[in-house]
Tab-separated table of C-alpha atoms in Angstrom:
chain	number	residue	atom	x	y	z
A	26	MET	CA	-73.331	256.931	-4.440
A	27	ASN	CA	-73.764	260.718	-4.127
A	28	GLU	CA	-75.284	260.272	-0.678
A	29	ASN	CA	-72.291	258.206	0.439
A	30	ARG	CA	-69.916	260.807	-0.966
A	31	SER	CA	-71.747	263.591	0.882
A	32	ALA	CA	-71.582	261.649	4.137
A	33	LEU	CA	-67.856	261.125	3.703
A	34	THR	CA	-67.327	264.796	2.916
A	35	ARG	CA	-69.180	265.807	6.071
A	36	ALA	CA	-67.102	263.353	8.105
A	37	VAL	CA	-63.903	264.890	6.809
A	38	ALA	CA	-65.117	268.422	7.444
A	39	ALA	CA	-65.597	267.431	11.068
A	40	SER	CA	-62.119	265.943	11.309
A	41	PRO	CA	-59.628	267.915	13.255
A	42	ALA	CA	-60.637	271.273	11.747
A	43	ALA	CA	-60.780	272.563	15.324
A	44	ARG	CA	-62.002	271.835	18.834
A	45	ILE	CA	-63.792	274.785	20.376
A	46	LEU	CA	-64.607	275.347	24.037
A	47	VAL	CA	-67.739	277.425	24.642
A	48	VAL	CA	-67.886	278.983	28.118
A	49	GLU	CA	-71.351	280.510	28.476
A	50	ASP	CA	-73.794	280.404	31.393
A	51	GLU	CA	-76.895	281.240	29.330
A	52	ALA	CA	-78.104	277.770	28.376
A	53	ALA	CA	-80.077	278.875	25.300
A	54	LEU	CA	-77.140	280.852	23.888
A	55	SER	CA	-74.697	278.053	24.657
A	56	MET	CA	-76.873	275.572	22.761
A	57	LEU	CA	-77.258	278.013	19.850
A	58	LEU	CA	-73.500	278.451	19.601
A	59	SER	CA	-72.866	274.713	19.819
A	60	TYR	CA	-75.445	273.948	17.143
A	61	ASN	CA	-73.972	276.448	14.690
A	62	LEU	CA	-70.350	275.536	15.401
A	63	GLU	CA	-71.061	271.832	14.930
A	64	ALA	CA	-72.870	272.662	11.685
A	65	GLU	CA	-69.607	274.287	10.560
A	66	GLY	CA	-67.791	271.010	11.223
A	67	PHE	CA	-66.185	271.853	14.577
A	68	THR	CA	-66.049	269.687	17.673
A	69	VAL	CA	-67.602	271.596	20.578
A	70	ASP	CA	-67.252	271.290	24.351
A	71	ARG	CA	-69.488	273.383	26.618
A	72	VAL	CA	-69.207	274.514	30.225
A	73	GLU	CA	-71.304	277.056	32.123
A	74	ARG	CA	-68.988	278.259	34.889
A	75	GLY	CA	-65.605	279.918	34.932
A	76	ASP	CA	-64.159	277.464	37.451
A	77	GLU	CA	-65.383	274.558	35.294
A	78	ALA	CA	-63.639	276.141	32.318
A	79	GLU	CA	-60.392	276.301	34.298
A	80	ILE	CA	-60.608	272.575	35.027
A	81	ARG	CA	-61.418	271.705	31.423
A	82	LEU	CA	-58.577	273.852	30.098
A	83	SER	CA	-56.126	272.169	32.459
A	84	GLU	CA	-57.157	268.778	31.039
A	85	THR	CA	-57.373	269.549	27.325
A	86	ILE	CA	-56.299	272.630	25.391
A	87	PRO	CA	-58.789	273.395	22.607
A	88	ASP	CA	-58.037	275.229	19.379
A	89	LEU	CA	-60.192	278.230	20.299
A	90	VAL	CA	-62.229	279.480	23.251
A	91	ILE	CA	-65.472	281.446	23.073
A	92	LEU	CA	-65.682	283.060	26.487
A	93	ASP	CA	-68.509	284.998	28.125
A	94	TRP	CA	-67.325	287.994	30.158
A	95	MET	CA	-69.701	287.540	33.096
A	96	LEU	CA	-69.508	284.013	34.475
A	97	PRO	CA	-70.178	282.396	37.848
A	98	GLY	CA	-67.095	281.099	39.632
A	99	VAL	CA	-64.377	282.946	37.709
A	100	SER	CA	-64.999	285.803	35.277
A	101	GLY	CA	-64.224	285.396	31.615
A	102	LEU	CA	-61.818	288.317	31.786
A	103	GLU	CA	-59.843	286.620	34.576
A	104	ILE	CA	-59.762	283.335	32.659
A	105	CYS	CA	-58.381	285.177	29.639
A	106	ARG	CA	-55.734	286.843	31.791
A	107	ARG	CA	-54.659	283.466	33.210
A	108	LEU	CA	-54.523	281.890	29.746
A	109	ARG	CA	-52.181	284.607	28.552
A	110	ALA	CA	-49.971	284.134	31.620
A	111	ARG	CA	-49.345	280.436	30.853
A	112	GLU	CA	-46.817	279.343	28.264
A	113	THR	CA	-49.028	276.509	26.987
A	114	THR	CA	-52.040	278.760	26.308
A	115	ARG	CA	-50.382	282.102	25.563
A	116	SER	CA	-51.298	281.946	21.880
A	117	LEU	CA	-54.663	280.187	22.284
A	118	PRO	CA	-57.285	282.173	20.310
A	119	VAL	CA	-59.944	283.709	22.577
A	120	ILE	CA	-63.186	285.432	21.579
A	121	ILE	CA	-64.949	287.270	24.403
A	122	LEU	CA	-68.737	287.596	24.355
A	123	THR	CA	-70.313	290.368	26.396
A	124	ALA	CA	-73.285	292.677	26.719
A	125	ARG	CA	-70.845	295.514	27.445
A	126	GLY	CA	-70.551	297.525	24.262
A	127	GLU	CA	-68.799	300.635	25.537
A	128	GLU	CA	-65.497	301.462	23.881
A	129	SER	CA	-63.670	301.475	27.219
A	130	GLU	CA	-64.875	297.919	27.929
A	131	ARG	CA	-63.823	296.700	24.477
A	132	VAL	CA	-60.391	298.207	24.999
A	133	ARG	CA	-60.185	296.527	28.400
A	134	GLY	CA	-61.082	293.133	26.972
A	135	LEU	CA	-58.564	293.393	24.145
A	136	ALA	CA	-55.882	294.736	26.486
A	137	ILE	CA	-56.208	291.717	28.767
A	138	GLY	CA	-55.382	289.466	25.805
A	139	ALA	CA	-58.595	288.625	23.938
A	140	ASP	CA	-58.136	288.173	20.189
A	141	ASP	CA	-61.646	289.366	19.399
A	142	TYR	CA	-64.564	290.967	21.218
A	143	VAL	CA	-68.202	290.380	20.238
A	144	VAL	CA	-71.062	292.376	21.740
A	145	LYS	CA	-74.425	290.715	22.434
A	146	PRO	CA	-76.764	290.488	20.624
A	147	PHE	CA	-74.636	289.461	17.681
A	148	SER	CA	-74.964	287.980	14.215
A	149	VAL	CA	-74.263	284.244	14.295
A	150	PRO	CA	-72.884	284.170	10.704
A	151	GLU	CA	-70.534	287.028	11.608
A	152	LEU	CA	-69.325	285.167	14.702
A	153	MET	CA	-68.728	282.031	12.610
A	154	ALA	CA	-66.686	284.109	10.149
A	155	ARG	CA	-64.605	285.497	13.021
A	156	VAL	CA	-64.010	281.973	14.351
A	157	HIS	CA	-62.768	280.807	10.951
A	158	ALA	CA	-60.544	283.864	10.534
A	159	LEU	CA	-58.922	283.412	13.950
A	160	LEU	CA	-58.290	279.718	13.349
A	161	ARG	CA	-56.702	280.402	9.969
A	162	ARG	CA	-54.287	282.833	11.584
A	163	ALA	CA	-53.573	280.637	14.606
A	164	ARG	CA	-53.281	277.281	12.812
A	165	PRO	CA	-52.047	277.791	9.243
A	166	ASP	CA	-51.054	274.110	9.122
A	167	ARG	CA	-54.747	273.227	9.027
A	168	ALA	CA	-55.360	275.477	6.068
A	169	SER	CA	-53.170	273.325	3.841
A	170	GLY	CA	-55.321	271.338	1.448
A	171	VAL	CA	-52.877	268.474	0.869
A	172	LEU	CA	-50.454	266.802	3.281
A	173	VAL	CA	-47.560	265.044	1.542
A	174	PHE	CA	-44.824	262.780	2.908
A	175	GLY	CA	-42.770	260.739	0.461
A	176	ASP	CA	-45.157	258.896	-1.863
A	177	LEU	CA	-48.126	259.386	0.505
A	178	ALA	CA	-50.548	262.278	-0.068
A	179	LEU	CA	-53.715	263.142	1.874
A	180	ASP	CA	-56.112	265.536	0.139
A	181	ARG	CA	-58.315	267.157	2.771
A	182	GLN	CA	-60.640	268.891	0.337
A	183	ASN	CA	-61.530	265.847	-1.757
A	184	TRP	CA	-61.301	263.144	0.924
A	185	ARG	CA	-58.649	261.280	-1.003
A	186	VAL	CA	-55.486	259.421	-0.059
A	187	ARG	CA	-52.924	258.283	-2.627
A	188	ARG	CA	-49.692	256.338	-2.293
A	189	GLY	CA	-47.264	255.568	-5.078
A	190	GLY	CA	-49.788	256.698	-7.694
A	191	ARG	CA	-52.627	254.477	-6.449
A	192	ASP	CA	-55.768	255.443	-4.561
A	193	ILE	CA	-55.975	254.230	-0.969
A	194	HIS	CA	-59.488	253.372	0.167
A	195	MET	CA	-60.348	253.790	3.853
A	196	GLY	CA	-63.248	254.708	6.090
A	197	PRO	CA	-63.844	258.222	7.501
A	198	THR	CA	-62.461	257.295	10.931
A	199	GLU	CA	-59.208	256.000	9.438
A	200	PHE	CA	-58.986	259.167	7.331
A	201	ARG	CA	-59.354	261.380	10.415
A	202	LEU	CA	-56.764	259.309	12.276
A	203	LEU	CA	-54.261	259.608	9.437
A	204	GLU	CA	-54.864	263.343	9.063
A	205	HIS	CA	-54.456	263.941	12.797
A	206	LEU	CA	-51.148	262.052	12.857
A	207	MET	CA	-49.799	263.632	9.662
A	208	VAL	CA	-50.436	267.189	10.867
A	209	LYS	CA	-47.808	266.681	13.597
A	210	PRO	CA	-45.287	264.108	12.322
A	211	GLY	CA	-43.156	262.600	15.057
A	212	ARG	CA	-45.479	263.587	17.882
A	213	VAL	CA	-46.648	260.621	19.933
A	214	PHE	CA	-50.366	260.625	20.734
A	215	SER	CA	-51.736	258.410	23.486
A	216	ARG	CA	-54.843	256.347	22.815
A	217	GLY	CA	-56.811	258.694	25.068
A	218	GLN	CA	-55.638	261.756	23.148
A	219	LEU	CA	-56.607	260.143	19.848
A	220	LEU	CA	-60.026	259.254	21.223
A	221	ASP	CA	-60.565	262.874	22.294
A	222	SER	CA	-59.361	264.367	19.008
A	223	VAL	CA	-60.759	261.914	16.459
A	224	TRP	CA	-63.868	260.521	18.133
A	225	GLY	CA	-64.612	263.420	20.508
A	226	LEU	CA	-64.707	263.790	24.281
A	227	SER	CA	-68.276	262.524	24.462
A	228	ALA	CA	-67.520	259.245	22.705
A	229	GLU	CA	-68.173	256.282	25.007
A	230	ILE	CA	-65.767	253.784	23.493
A	231	ASP	CA	-62.852	251.762	24.753
A	232	GLU	CA	-59.243	252.786	24.064
A	233	ARG	CA	-58.735	249.423	22.364
A	234	THR	CA	-60.909	250.806	19.564
A	235	VAL	CA	-57.947	252.989	18.612
A	236	ASP	CA	-55.789	249.885	18.129
A	237	VAL	CA	-58.412	248.346	15.845
A	238	HIS	CA	-58.601	251.419	13.618
A	239	ILE	CA	-54.817	251.854	13.562
A	240	GLY	CA	-54.611	248.248	12.352
A	241	ARG	CA	-57.121	248.965	9.580
A	242	LEU	CA	-55.229	252.116	8.634
A	243	ARG	CA	-51.937	250.247	8.381
A	244	LYS	CA	-53.508	247.519	6.258
A	245	ALA	CA	-54.926	250.122	3.875
A	246	LEU	CA	-51.719	252.159	3.600
A	247	SER	CA	-49.020	249.531	3.132
A	248	ASN	CA	-48.497	246.272	1.334
A	249	ALA	CA	-45.890	243.760	2.456
A	250	SER	CA	-42.991	245.486	0.704
A	251	GLU	CA	-43.790	249.081	1.710
A	252	GLN	CA	-42.645	251.080	4.714
A	253	ASP	CA	-45.262	251.494	7.442
A	254	PRO	CA	-45.735	255.248	8.066
A	255	ILE	CA	-47.354	254.678	11.465
A	256	ARG	CA	-45.002	254.198	14.406
A	257	THR	CA	-46.049	252.395	17.582
A	258	VAL	CA	-44.415	253.642	20.776
A	259	ARG	CA	-44.784	250.896	23.343
A	260	GLY	CA	-46.614	252.071	26.443
A	261	ALA	CA	-47.206	255.538	24.973
A	262	GLY	CA	-49.260	255.472	21.782
A	263	TYR	CA	-48.874	256.163	18.075
A	264	ALA	CA	-47.120	258.672	15.817
A	265	PHE	CA	-46.682	259.371	12.136
A	266	ASP	CA	-43.066	258.462	11.404
A	267	GLU	CA	-41.282	261.748	10.742
A	268	THR	CA	-38.591	259.889	8.773
A	269	PHE	CA	-41.155	258.423	6.367
A	270	GLY	CA	-40.282	259.130	2.745
A	271	ARG	CA	-36.807	260.430	3.459
A	272	ILE	CA	-33.993	259.315	1.206
A	273	VAL	CA	-31.261	257.737	3.333
């Protein structure tokens, strides 16, 4: 029982806490960062070149970028400058990694728009603490322990969902789906976006899998007489109904 509870807790910790893009051309360091970030519960994408990072960022915007200064293709400093020039990524948290420890270089990196600047070699626990601090500032919505709409409450810390005073039992995937939808009520997510955010970019599964899990989630959340909090948008995807729980 305790083992099952621990597994569920780990699954929730890895739910959309954050997706982090690591842009680092040193393979050993990139793997070290990925290992430690994933151990913290984050979803990690890795690229080794600046031009590859540009492509990835145009496809999916992560929650935070860890960016090496010196990169093949496009420099980390130039990538940071471009991120700050775009409306969609202007507030995206960026940590720059570099071997350049001079004060003038740190000032340059921060002036171009980096949120933090870490000099190699660095302490991994310190970097993890900086990642958490930046994410708390950038995404305060994810710091909330409980999401509540009407008679539905999702407790992120204790992996618990309640509706109308009763406990709702569901699997870890359904929990992550519900959490992801509740964080942004009314926003329509395509099946592909849900696959990326809930299962991860590396997941090799069909988009129809999303439909199956949405069906399970609906069955768990609502009986025949209760309002369905999940809205299907034909041809587009799914959303948490922003009108759910409102008194008309």
